[in-house]
CSV table of C-alpha atoms and ligand atoms in Angstrom, one decimal:
chain,number,residue,atom,x,y,z
A,760,MET,CA,0.1,0.0,0.1
A,761,ALA,CA,1.4,3.6,-0.8
A,762,GLN,CA,2.1,5.6,2.0
A,763,ASN,CA,0.7,9.1,1.2
A,764,PRO,CA,4.3,10.5,1.6
A,765,SER,CA,3.8,14.7,1.8
A,766,LEU,CA,5.5,16.2,-1.0
A,767,ASP,CA,8.1,17.8,1.4
A,768,THR,CA,9.8,14.2,2.1
A,769,LEU,CA,9.7,14.0,-2.0
A,770,VAL,CA,11.3,16.8,-2.3
A,771,SER,CA,13.7,16.5,-0.4
A,772,LEU,CA,14.7,12.8,-1.4
A,773,ALA,CA,14.6,13.8,-4.9
A,774,LYS,CA,17.0,16.2,-3.9
A,775,ARG,CA,19.4,14.7,-1.5
A,776,ARG,CA,19.4,11.1,-4.1
A,777,GLY,CA,20.0,13.0,-7.3
A,778,PHE,CA,16.4,12.5,-8.5
A,779,ILE,CA,15.4,16.0,-9.5
A,780,TYR,CA,16.6,19.9,-8.6
A,781,PRO,CA,15.5,22.9,-8.6
A,782,GLY,CA,16.1,24.5,-12.3
A,783,SER,CA,19.8,26.9,-12.7
A,784,GLU,CA,19.5,26.5,-8.8
A,785,ILE,CA,23.0,28.0,-8.4
A,786,TYR,CA,21.1,31.3,-9.7
A,787,GLY,CA,18.3,31.4,-7.3
A,788,GLY,CA,16.3,28.9,-9.6
A,789,LEU,CA,14.0,29.9,-12.4
A,790,ALA,CA,9.8,29.7,-11.5
A,791,GLY,CA,8.3,26.9,-12.9
A,792,THR,CA,11.6,25.0,-14.1
A,793,TYR,CA,13.3,21.8,-12.8
A,794,ASP,CA,16.2,19.9,-13.8
A,795,TYR,CA,16.4,15.9,-13.5
A,796,GLY,CA,19.9,14.5,-12.0
A,797,PRO,CA,21.8,10.9,-12.9
A,798,LEU,CA,18.7,9.2,-11.7
A,799,GLY,CA,15.4,11.2,-12.2
A,800,VAL,CA,16.8,10.8,-16.2
A,801,THR,CA,16.9,7.1,-15.8
A,802,LEU,CA,13.4,6.8,-14.3
A,803,LYS,CA,12.2,9.2,-16.5
A,804,LYS,CA,13.1,7.5,-19.5
A,805,ASN,CA,12.3,4.4,-18.2
A,806,ILE,CA,8.8,5.7,-18.2
A,807,GLU,CA,9.0,6.7,-21.1
A,808,ASN,CA,10.2,3.7,-22.9
A,809,LEU,CA,7.5,1.8,-21.0
A,810,TRP,CA,5.3,4.2,-23.2
A,811,TRP,CA,6.6,4.1,-26.2
A,812,ARG,CA,6.9,0.1,-26.0
A,813,THR,CA,3.1,-0.3,-25.0
A,814,PHE,CA,2.2,2.2,-27.1
A,815,VAL,CA,3.8,2.3,-29.9
A,816,GLU,CA,6.3,-0.9,-30.6
A,817,GLU,CA,3.8,-3.5,-29.5
A,818,ARG,CA,0.7,-1.9,-31.6
A,819,ASP,CA,0.5,-1.7,-35.5
A,820,ASP,CA,-1.2,0.7,-35.6
A,821,MET,CA,1.0,3.1,-34.2
A,822,TYR,CA,3.0,5.2,-36.1
A,823,GLY,CA,6.0,7.3,-33.7
A,824,VAL,CA,7.2,11.0,-34.9
A,825,ASP,CA,9.2,13.8,-33.8
A,826,ALA,CA,8.3,16.9,-34.7
A,827,ALA,CA,10.4,20.4,-34.2
A,828,ILE,CA,9.6,22.2,-31.3
A,829,LEU,CA,9.1,25.2,-33.3
A,830,MET,CA,6.6,25.2,-35.6
A,831,ASN,CA,5.2,28.1,-38.3
A,832,PRO,CA,2.6,29.6,-36.5
A,833,LYS,CA,0.0,29.9,-38.8
A,834,ALA,CA,-0.4,26.3,-37.2
A,835,TRP,CA,-0.9,27.3,-34.1
A,836,GLU,CA,-3.1,29.9,-35.7
A,837,ALA,CA,-5.2,27.8,-37.1
A,838,SER,CA,-5.2,25.6,-33.9
A,839,GLY,CA,-7.1,28.2,-32.4
A,840,HIS,CA,-4.4,28.7,-29.7
A,841,VAL,CA,-3.4,31.6,-30.5
A,842,SER,CA,-6.8,33.2,-29.9
A,843,GLY,CA,-7.8,30.8,-27.1
A,844,PHE,CA,-4.6,29.2,-25.1
A,845,SER,CA,-5.0,31.1,-22.4
A,846,ASP,CA,-5.8,31.3,-18.5
A,847,PRO,CA,-8.1,34.2,-16.8
A,848,LEU,CA,-5.5,36.7,-14.6
A,849,VAL,CA,-6.1,38.7,-11.8
A,850,GLU,CA,-3.5,41.5,-10.5
A,851,CYS,CA,-3.4,42.4,-6.6
A,852,ALA,CA,-2.6,46.6,-6.8
A,853,ASN,CA,-1.2,46.1,-3.5
A,854,CYS,CA,1.8,43.7,-3.8
A,855,LYS,CA,1.6,43.5,-7.6
A,856,LYS,CA,1.7,39.7,-7.5
A,857,ARG,CA,-0.2,37.6,-10.4
A,858,PHE,CA,-2.9,35.0,-10.4
A,859,ARG,CA,-5.3,32.5,-11.7
A,860,ALA,CA,-8.5,34.1,-11.2
A,861,ASP,CA,-10.2,30.5,-11.1
A,862,HIS,CA,-7.8,28.7,-8.6
A,863,LEU,CA,-8.5,31.7,-5.8
A,864,GLU,CA,-10.3,30.7,-2.6
A,865,ASP,CA,-11.8,34.0,-2.2
A,866,PRO,CA,-12.1,35.9,-5.3
A,867,ASN,CA,-12.2,39.4,-2.9
A,868,THR,CA,-8.7,38.8,-0.5
A,869,CYS,CA,-5.1,38.7,-2.2
A,870,PRO,CA,-3.6,35.4,-1.6
A,871,GLY,CA,0.0,37.0,-1.6
A,872,CYS,CA,-0.9,39.7,0.6
A,873,GLY,CA,-4.2,38.9,2.3
A,874,LYS,CA,-5.4,42.3,1.2
A,875,GLN,CA,-8.9,43.1,0.5
A,876,GLY,CA,-10.7,44.2,-2.7
A,877,THR,CA,-7.5,44.7,-4.3
A,878,LEU,CA,-7.2,42.2,-7.2
A,879,GLY,CA,-8.5,43.8,-10.3
A,880,GLU,CA,-10.4,42.9,-13.0
A,881,ALA,CA,-9.3,39.4,-14.7
A,882,ARG,CA,-8.2,39.3,-17.7
A,883,GLN,CA,-6.7,36.5,-20.8
A,884,PHE,CA,-3.3,35.7,-20.5
A,885,ASN,CA,-1.9,33.4,-22.9
A,886,MET,CA,0.0,31.1,-22.3
A,887,MET,CA,2.3,30.3,-25.2
A,888,PHE,CA,5.9,31.6,-25.0
A,889,LYS,CA,7.2,33.5,-27.8
A,890,THR,CA,10.8,33.8,-29.8
A,891,GLN,CA,11.7,35.2,-32.7
A,892,ILE,CA,13.0,33.1,-35.7
A,893,GLY,CA,16.2,34.4,-37.5
A,894,ALA,CA,17.6,37.8,-37.5
A,895,THR,CA,14.9,40.0,-37.9
A,896,GLU,CA,13.1,41.0,-35.0
A,897,ASP,CA,9.5,42.2,-36.2
A,898,GLU,CA,6.3,40.6,-36.2
A,899,SER,CA,6.8,38.8,-39.2
A,900,ALA,CA,9.3,36.2,-37.0
A,901,THR,CA,7.1,35.6,-34.0
A,902,VAL,CA,7.0,31.8,-33.1
A,903,TYR,CA,6.0,30.0,-30.6
A,904,LEU,CA,7.3,27.5,-28.2
A,905,ARG,CA,4.7,24.2,-28.5
A,906,PRO,CA,2.3,24.3,-25.5
A,907,GLU,CA,1.3,20.5,-26.4
A,908,THR,CA,3.3,18.2,-28.7
A,909,ALA,CA,-0.1,17.6,-30.6
A,910,GLY,CA,0.6,20.5,-33.0
A,911,GLY,CA,3.3,18.3,-34.5
A,912,MET,CA,1.6,15.1,-35.4
A,913,PHE,CA,-1.2,16.6,-37.1
A,914,VAL,CA,0.6,18.6,-39.3
A,915,ASN,CA,2.5,15.4,-39.9
A,916,PHE,CA,-0.9,13.7,-40.3
A,917,LYS,CA,-0.3,14.0,-44.6
A,918,ASN,CA,3.3,12.9,-44.5
A,919,VAL,CA,2.5,9.6,-42.8
A,920,VAL,CA,-0.7,8.6,-44.9
A,921,ASP,CA,1.6,9.2,-47.6
A,922,SER,CA,4.1,7.2,-46.2
A,923,PHE,CA,2.8,4.4,-44.9
A,924,HIS,CA,-0.4,4.2,-46.4
A,925,PRO,CA,-2.0,2.8,-42.8
A,926,LYS,CA,-5.5,1.6,-42.2
A,927,LEU,CA,-8.2,3.5,-40.4
A,928,PRO,CA,-7.9,3.4,-37.0
A,929,PHE,CA,-4.4,4.8,-37.2
A,930,GLY,CA,-2.5,6.6,-34.3
A,931,LEU,CA,0.8,8.7,-34.0
A,932,ALA,CA,2.8,9.2,-31.5
A,933,GLN,CA,5.3,11.6,-29.7
A,934,ILE,CA,7.0,12.4,-26.8
A,935,GLY,CA,9.1,15.8,-26.3
A,936,LYS,CA,9.0,19.1,-24.7
A,937,ALA,CA,6.2,21.2,-24.2
A,938,PHE,CA,6.3,25.1,-22.8
A,939,ARG,CA,3.4,27.1,-20.5
A,940,ASN,CA,3.6,29.7,-20.1
A,941,GLU,CA,1.7,29.0,-16.3
A,942,ILE,CA,0.6,32.1,-14.2
A,943,ALA,CA,1.2,30.0,-11.4
A,944,PRO,CA,3.8,27.0,-11.5
A,945,ARG,CA,3.1,24.9,-8.2
A,946,ASP,CA,3.4,21.7,-7.1
A,947,PHE,CA,7.2,21.0,-7.7
A,948,ILE,CA,7.1,18.8,-10.9
A,949,PHE,CA,3.1,19.0,-11.3
A,950,ARG,CA,3.2,22.6,-12.6
A,951,VAL,CA,6.1,23.8,-14.7
A,952,ARG,CA,6.3,25.8,-17.2
A,953,GLU,CA,8.6,23.4,-19.4
A,954,LEU,CA,7.2,20.3,-19.5
A,955,GLU,CA,7.0,16.7,-21.3
A,956,GLN,CA,4.5,14.8,-22.8
A,957,MET,CA,3.6,11.8,-24.2
A,958,GLU,CA,0.7,11.8,-26.6
A,959,VAL,CA,-1.3,10.1,-29.0
A,960,GLU,CA,-3.6,11.2,-31.7
A,961,TYR,CA,-5.5,8.6,-33.0
A,962,PHE,CA,-7.8,9.0,-36.1
A,963,VAL,CA,-11.0,7.2,-36.4
A,964,ARG,CA,-14.0,7.1,-38.6
A,965,PRO,CA,-16.4,9.6,-36.7
A,966,THR,CA,-18.7,6.6,-36.3
A,967,GLU,CA,-16.0,4.6,-34.4
A,968,TRP,CA,-14.8,7.2,-32.0
A,969,GLU,CA,-17.1,6.0,-28.5
A,970,ALA,CA,-15.9,2.6,-29.3
A,971,ALA,CA,-12.3,4.0,-29.5
A,972,PHE,CA,-12.5,6.3,-27.0
A,973,GLU,CA,-13.6,3.0,-24.9
A,974,ALA,CA,-10.2,1.4,-25.5
A,975,TRP,CA,-7.8,4.0,-24.9
A,976,ARG,CA,-9.6,4.4,-21.1
A,977,GLN,CA,-8.9,0.6,-20.7
A,978,SER,CA,-5.4,1.0,-22.1
A,979,MET,CA,-4.1,4.4,-20.0
A,980,HIS,CA,-6.3,2.4,-16.3
A,981,GLU,CA,-3.4,-0.7,-17.9
A,982,PHE,CA,-0.6,1.5,-18.2
A,983,ALA,CA,-1.3,3.3,-14.8
A,984,LYS,CA,-1.0,-0.2,-13.3
A,985,ALA,CA,2.4,-0.9,-15.2
A,986,VAL,CA,4.4,1.9,-14.1
A,987,GLY,CA,3.2,1.1,-10.6
A,988,LEU,CA,-0.2,3.3,-9.6
A,989,PRO,CA,-2.4,1.7,-7.6
A,990,ASP,CA,-6.0,1.2,-9.1
A,991,GLU,CA,-7.4,3.5,-6.1
A,992,SER,CA,-5.2,6.3,-6.4
A,993,VAL,CA,-6.1,6.9,-10.2
A,994,HIS,CA,-10.2,8.0,-10.8
A,995,GLU,CA,-11.9,9.4,-14.0
A,996,LEU,CA,-13.4,12.7,-13.6
A,997,GLU,CA,-15.9,13.5,-17.0
A,998,VAL,CA,-14.9,17.6,-17.9
A,999,ALA,CA,-18.4,19.1,-17.6
A,1000,PRO,CA,-18.9,21.0,-21.5
A,1001,GLU,CA,-18.1,24.9,-20.4
A,1002,ASP,CA,-14.6,23.2,-18.8
A,1003,ARG,CA,-13.5,21.4,-21.8
A,1004,ALA,CA,-10.8,22.5,-23.7
A,1005,HIS,CA,-12.4,24.4,-27.3
A,1006,TYR,CA,-11.6,21.5,-29.3
A,1007,SER,CA,-13.4,18.8,-27.2
A,1008,LYS,CA,-16.5,16.9,-27.8
A,1009,ARG,CA,-15.5,14.4,-24.6
A,1010,THR,CA,-12.9,14.7,-22.2
A,1011,ILE,CA,-11.8,12.5,-19.4
A,1012,ASP,CA,-9.5,13.9,-16.5
A,1013,PHE,CA,-7.5,11.0,-15.0
A,1014,GLU,CA,-6.5,12.3,-11.7
A,1015,PHE,CA,-4.6,11.0,-9.3
A,1016,ASP,CA,-4.0,11.6,-5.1
A,1017,TYR,CA,-1.2,13.5,-4.8
A,1018,PRO,CA,0.3,14.5,-1.3
A,1019,PHE,CA,-1.5,18.4,-2.6
A,1020,GLY,CA,-5.1,17.2,-3.2
A,1021,ARG,CA,-6.6,14.9,-5.9
A,1022,LYS,CA,-5.1,16.3,-8.9
A,1023,GLU,CA,-5.1,15.9,-12.9
A,1024,LEU,CA,-3.2,13.4,-14.0
A,1025,TRP,CA,-3.6,12.3,-17.4
A,1026,GLY,CA,-6.4,13.7,-20.1
A,1027,LEU,CA,-8.6,11.7,-23.0
A,1028,ALA,CA,-10.3,13.4,-25.1
A,1029,TYR,CA,-12.1,13.6,-28.3
A,1030,ARG,CA,-11.1,16.1,-30.7
A,1031,THR,CA,-13.6,15.4,-33.7
A,1032,ASP,CA,-12.2,16.4,-36.9
A,1033,PHE,CA,-11.3,19.9,-35.2
A,1034,ASP,CA,-7.7,19.6,-35.8
A,1035,LEU,CA,-7.2,18.1,-39.4
A,1036,SER,CA,-10.3,20.2,-40.5
A,1037,ALA,CA,-9.1,23.8,-39.0
A,1038,HIS,CA,-5.3,22.8,-40.9
A,1039,GLN,CA,-6.8,21.9,-44.5
A,1040,ALA,CA,-8.3,24.9,-44.1
A,1041,ALA,CA,-5.3,27.3,-43.3
A,1042,SER,CA,-3.0,25.3,-45.0
A,1043,GLY,CA,-5.2,24.8,-47.9
A,1044,GLN,CA,-3.5,21.4,-48.3
A,1045,SER,CA,-6.2,18.2,-48.0
A,1046,LEU,CA,-5.7,16.3,-45.4
A,1047,ALA,CA,-8.6,14.1,-46.0
A,1048,TYR,CA,-8.4,10.4,-45.6
A,1049,MET,CA,-8.9,8.0,-48.9
A,1050,ASP,CA,-10.1,4.5,-48.1
A,1051,GLU,CA,-8.1,2.7,-50.8
A,1052,GLU,CA,-11.0,0.1,-50.9
A,1053,THR,CA,-14.1,1.7,-50.7
A,1054,LYS,CA,-12.7,4.7,-52.0
A,1055,GLU,CA,-15.0,6.5,-49.6
A,1056,LYS,CA,-12.7,10.0,-48.2
A,1057,LEU,CA,-13.2,11.7,-45.2
A,1058,VAL,CA,-11.2,13.9,-42.5
A,1059,PRO,CA,-11.0,11.3,-39.6
A,1060,HIS,CA,-11.7,12.1,-35.9
A,1061,VAL,CA,-9.1,12.0,-33.1
A,1062,ILE,CA,-9.5,10.3,-30.1
A,1063,GLU,CA,-6.3,11.7,-27.6
A,1064,PRO,CA,-5.0,10.0,-24.9
A,1065,SER,CA,-2.4,12.8,-23.3
A,1066,PHE,CA,0.0,11.6,-20.8
A,1067,GLY,CA,2.4,14.6,-18.8
A,1068,VAL,CA,5.6,12.9,-18.4
A,1069,GLY,CA,6.4,14.7,-14.8
A,1070,ARG,CA,3.2,14.3,-13.5
A,1071,THR,CA,3.7,10.5,-14.2
A,1072,LEU,CA,7.1,10.5,-12.2
A,1073,LEU,CA,5.5,12.7,-9.3
A,1074,ALA,CA,2.7,10.2,-9.4
A,1075,VAL,CA,4.9,6.6,-9.6
A,1076,LEU,CA,7.5,8.7,-6.6
A,1077,VAL,CA,4.1,9.0,-4.3
A,1078,SER,CA,3.1,5.4,-5.1
A,1079,ALA,CA,6.5,4.2,-4.5
A,1080,TYR,CA,7.2,5.7,-0.9
A,1081,ARG,CA,7.2,3.8,2.3
A,1082,GLU,CA,8.4,3.6,5.8
A,1083,ASP,CA,9.2,0.4,7.4
A,1084,GLU,CA,11.2,-1.2,10.4
A,1085,LEU,CA,13.8,-3.4,9.4
A,1086,GLY,CA,16.6,-4.8,11.6
A,1087,GLY,CA,15.1,-2.5,14.5
A,1088,GLU,CA,15.5,0.9,12.2
A,1089,THR,CA,13.4,2.7,10.8
A,1090,ARG,CA,14.2,3.0,7.0
A,1091,SER,CA,12.4,4.5,3.8
A,1092,TYR,CA,12.5,2.9,0.2
A,1093,LEU,CA,10.4,3.1,-3.2
A,1094,ALA,CA,8.9,0.5,-3.9
A,1095,LEU,CA,9.7,1.2,-7.7
A,1096,ASN,CA,8.5,-1.4,-10.3
A,1097,PRO,CA,12.0,-3.0,-11.6
A,1098,LYS,CA,11.1,-2.0,-15.0
A,1099,VAL,CA,11.0,1.6,-14.0
A,1100,ALA,CA,13.2,1.7,-11.8
A,1101,PRO,CA,17.1,3.5,-12.4
A,1102,VAL,CA,19.3,0.9,-11.2
A,1103,LYS,CA,18.3,-2.7,-11.5
A,1104,ALA,CA,20.3,-4.0,-8.8
A,1105,MET,CA,23.8,-3.1,-7.0
A,1106,VAL,CA,26.7,-5.7,-6.5
A,1107,SER,CA,29.1,-5.4,-3.6
A,1108,PRO,CA,32.3,-7.0,-2.1
A,1109,LEU,CA,31.3,-7.4,1.2
A,1110,LEU,CA,34.9,-6.1,2.2
A,1111,LYS,CA,36.8,-3.2,0.3
A,1112,ASN,CA,40.2,-4.2,1.3
A,1113,LYS,CA,40.3,-7.6,0.5
A,1114,PRO,CA,41.4,-7.6,-3.2
A,1115,GLU,CA,39.5,-11.4,-3.7
A,1116,LEU,CA,36.3,-10.5,-3.1
A,1117,VAL,CA,36.8,-7.3,-5.3
A,1118,ALA,CA,37.9,-9.0,-8.2
A,1119,LYS,CA,35.0,-11.7,-7.5
A,1120,ALA,CA,32.6,-9.0,-6.6
A,1121,ARG,CA,33.5,-7.0,-10.2
A,1122,GLU,CA,33.2,-10.1,-11.9
A,1123,VAL,CA,29.7,-11.2,-11.0
A,1124,ARG,CA,29.3,-7.2,-11.6
A,1125,ALA,CA,30.2,-7.8,-15.2
A,1126,ALA,CA,28.4,-10.5,-15.6
A,1127,LEU,CA,24.7,-9.5,-14.3
A,1128,GLN,CA,25.5,-6.3,-16.6
A,1129,LYS,CA,25.0,-8.8,-19.6
A,1130,VAL,CA,21.3,-9.1,-18.1
A,1131,HIS,CA,20.7,-5.2,-18.1
A,1132,PRO,CA,23.5,-2.7,-17.7
A,1133,ALA,CA,22.1,-0.3,-15.0
A,1134,ILE,CA,23.9,-2.7,-12.4
A,1135,ALA,CA,25.2,-0.3,-9.7
A,1136,TRP,CA,28.8,-0.9,-8.0
A,1137,ASP,CA,29.2,0.6,-4.2
A,1138,ASP,CA,32.0,-0.6,-1.9
A,1139,ASN,CA,31.4,2.2,0.8
A,1140,GLY,CA,30.6,2.2,4.3
A,1141,ASN,CA,29.4,-1.1,5.6
A,1142,ILE,CA,26.8,-3.3,3.8
A,1143,GLY,CA,23.8,-2.0,6.5
A,1144,LYS,CA,24.5,1.4,4.6
A,1145,ARG,CA,24.7,0.5,1.0
A,1146,TYR,CA,21.5,-1.2,1.0
A,1147,ARG,CA,19.9,1.5,3.3
A,1148,ARG,CA,21.1,3.7,-0.2
A,1149,GLN,CA,19.9,1.4,-2.7
A,1150,ASP,CA,17.0,1.3,-0.9
A,1151,GLU,CA,16.2,5.3,-0.9
A,1152,ILE,CA,16.3,4.7,-4.7
A,1153,GLY,CA,14.4,1.8,-5.3
A,1154,THR,CA,17.0,-0.7,-6.5
A,1155,PRO,CA,14.9,-3.7,-6.6
A,1156,PHE,CA,18.2,-6.2,-5.6
A,1157,CYS,CA,21.8,-5.7,-3.4
A,1158,ILE,CA,23.9,-8.6,-4.1
A,1159,THR,CA,26.9,-9.6,-2.2
A,1160,VAL,CA,29.9,-11.2,-2.5
A,1161,ASP,CA,31.5,-12.7,0.5
A,1162,PHE,CA,33.8,-15.5,1.5
A,1163,ASP,CA,31.6,-18.2,0.8
A,1164,THR,CA,31.5,-17.3,-3.5
A,1165,LEU,CA,35.4,-17.5,-3.3
A,1166,GLY,CA,34.5,-21.0,-1.7
A,1167,GLU,CA,35.7,-20.9,1.6
A,1168,THR,CA,32.3,-23.4,2.5
A,1169,PRO,CA,32.9,-25.4,-0.4
A,1170,GLU,CA,29.3,-26.0,-1.6
A,1171,GLN,CA,28.2,-22.4,-1.8
A,1172,LYS,CA,31.5,-21.6,-4.3
A,1173,ASP,CA,30.5,-19.2,-6.7
A,1174,THR,CA,27.1,-18.4,-4.9
A,1175,VAL,CA,26.3,-14.5,-3.7
A,1176,THR,CA,23.4,-13.5,-1.6
A,1177,LEU,CA,20.7,-11.9,-3.2
A,1178,ARG,CA,19.1,-8.9,-1.1
A,1179,ASN,CA,15.9,-8.5,-1.8
A,1180,ARG,CA,14.6,-4.6,-1.5
A,1181,ASP,CA,10.7,-4.9,0.1
A,1182,THR,CA,11.3,-7.8,2.2
A,1183,GLY,CA,14.9,-7.0,3.8
A,1184,GLU,CA,14.9,-10.9,2.9
A,1185,GLN,CA,18.1,-12.5,1.9
A,1186,GLU,CA,18.7,-16.1,0.0
A,1187,ARG,CA,21.5,-18.2,-1.4
A,1188,LEU,CA,21.9,-18.0,-4.7
A,1189,THR,CA,24.3,-18.8,-7.7
A,1190,ILE,CA,25.6,-16.6,-9.8
A,1191,GLU,CA,22.9,-17.4,-13.0
A,1192,GLU,CA,20.1,-17.8,-10.6
A,1193,ALA,CA,20.7,-14.1,-9.7
A,1194,GLY,CA,20.8,-12.8,-13.1
A,1195,LYS,CA,17.3,-14.8,-13.5
A,1196,ARG,CA,16.1,-13.2,-10.4
A,1197,ILE,CA,16.7,-9.4,-12.6
A,1198,ARG,CA,15.4,-11.1,-16.1
A,1199,ASP,CA,12.2,-12.4,-14.6
A,1200,ALA,CA,11.8,-9.1,-12.3
A,1201,LEU,CA,11.9,-7.2,-15.5
A,1202,SER,CA,9.8,-9.1,-18.1
B,250,LIG,N1,-2.6,18.4,-26.4
B,250,LIG,C1,-3.6,18.1,-25.4
B,250,LIG,C2,-2.9,18.8,-24.3
B,250,LIG,O1,-2.3,19.6,-24.0
B,250,LIG,P1,-3.9,19.3,-21.4
B,250,LIG,O2,-5.0,19.0,-20.4
B,250,LIG,O3,-3.7,20.4,-21.5
B,250,LIG,O4,-3.9,18.7,-23.4
B,250,LIG,C3,-2.2,17.4,-21.3
B,250,LIG,O5,-2.5,18.6,-21.2
B,250,LIG,C4,-1.3,16.9,-19.8
B,250,LIG,O6,0.0,17.4,-19.8
B,250,LIG,C5,-1.8,16.9,-18.7
B,250,LIG,O7,-3.4,15.8,-18.4
B,250,LIG,C6,-0.7,16.7,-17.6
B,250,LIG,O8,-0.5,15.4,-17.1
B,250,LIG,C7,0.6,17.2,-18.9
B,250,LIG,N2,0.2,18.9,-18.2
B,250,LIG,C8,-0.4,19.9,-18.6
B,250,LIG,N3,0.3,21.1,-18.1
B,250,LIG,C9,1.3,20.7,-17.3
B,250,LIG,C10,2.0,21.4,-17.1
B,250,LIG,N4,2.1,23.3,-16.8
B,250,LIG,N5,2.9,21.2,-16.5
B,250,LIG,C11,3.2,19.6,-16.3
B,250,LIG,N6,2.3,18.9,-16.8
B,250,LIG,C12,1.0,19.4,-17.5
């Protein structure tokens, strides 16, 4: 069972153990940005790889793309983002701080300075970051950092159809950065200004949208489970028509029980033919799909499952965090699914000042790295401390090479101890058996 750690506990673990650091920290940070450290980037890549494998590689109806972040600004005009990708903003006349009008607890009280009646009228604030392309600096050079990865897939719909002639239904998938000038970034990596998304645009005949929506709904729940989120922490919210994005006719928010409340984790939207029709009208290029067999011509409709990488990673950490008593001591550990754990196993010589133990342990590590390269080495401090360090970063197995491995007890020659992270229990196994344990945990 997950143990609902506080956000402070996770922020401090993430910083201390090299998962996530505040962005540009030595300069005092930059609001809404975070940097992933060595363990964080591996955890993030493992989550992304699991997603890519599940939704692209293991399916015959999916096509991956990696589109440019900078796109022709006409694409964002057509998609409605230039005119409509905004949040309501209010400014306090006293402290000059700005807030999202729809997040205020009391619309008459400034959450910054506490004064009453100082918040001005709400105005719409467009969240797209602007920059300039090329050497000119006038309006004609304005481009946007993409606010969602979706756009890069809609503009490549025709390319993929022309290259691969897929049959409907089929989808495009992309993992990449998106940028939003959030008025109030908050809650660690939950709401940031530079984010990553894993998105699918799944193209269907208009009559098929409900079945596809339902299938994706199930697939999203299955992915939640696969990545390590317990069923009881993931909830669906049917988004009311007035709260849906401008392009959506139906949206379900997948919410997660974060330490700061139940909040949006992922979204599933029925975007109709809004995007392809809008890009077709604005670009003058036909984005109609022609069924080669029936000669039917149509603009496909779209089901869009959209996953935030950071929000997934945060939910994974929340779900994995545990505290218990082991050997009379309190310990904290991350019960990460081995598939996403940054380190799969740690190998250690019992004593680091015995060259024969060290040499054998190096040999064992090299053998296990043939199963998976992410096998750590730790010979620092006593063995109990090494175990605790690996527990805290979620390493499923610790393998120790001792004198019995060298043959001190002849029948135990070439065996090692394998310690299980979650139970703390140890077994004596051959090196091959230890490798099999790791392989089984990853399959
Ligand atoms: N293409 C659809 C789209 O972008 P969205 O609901 O605006 O829809 C999709 O975003 C997902 O991206 C969210 O469910 C969340 O996981 C993630 N996300 C959105 N804004 C974010 C932010 N400021 N910081 C972190 N993740 C964010």
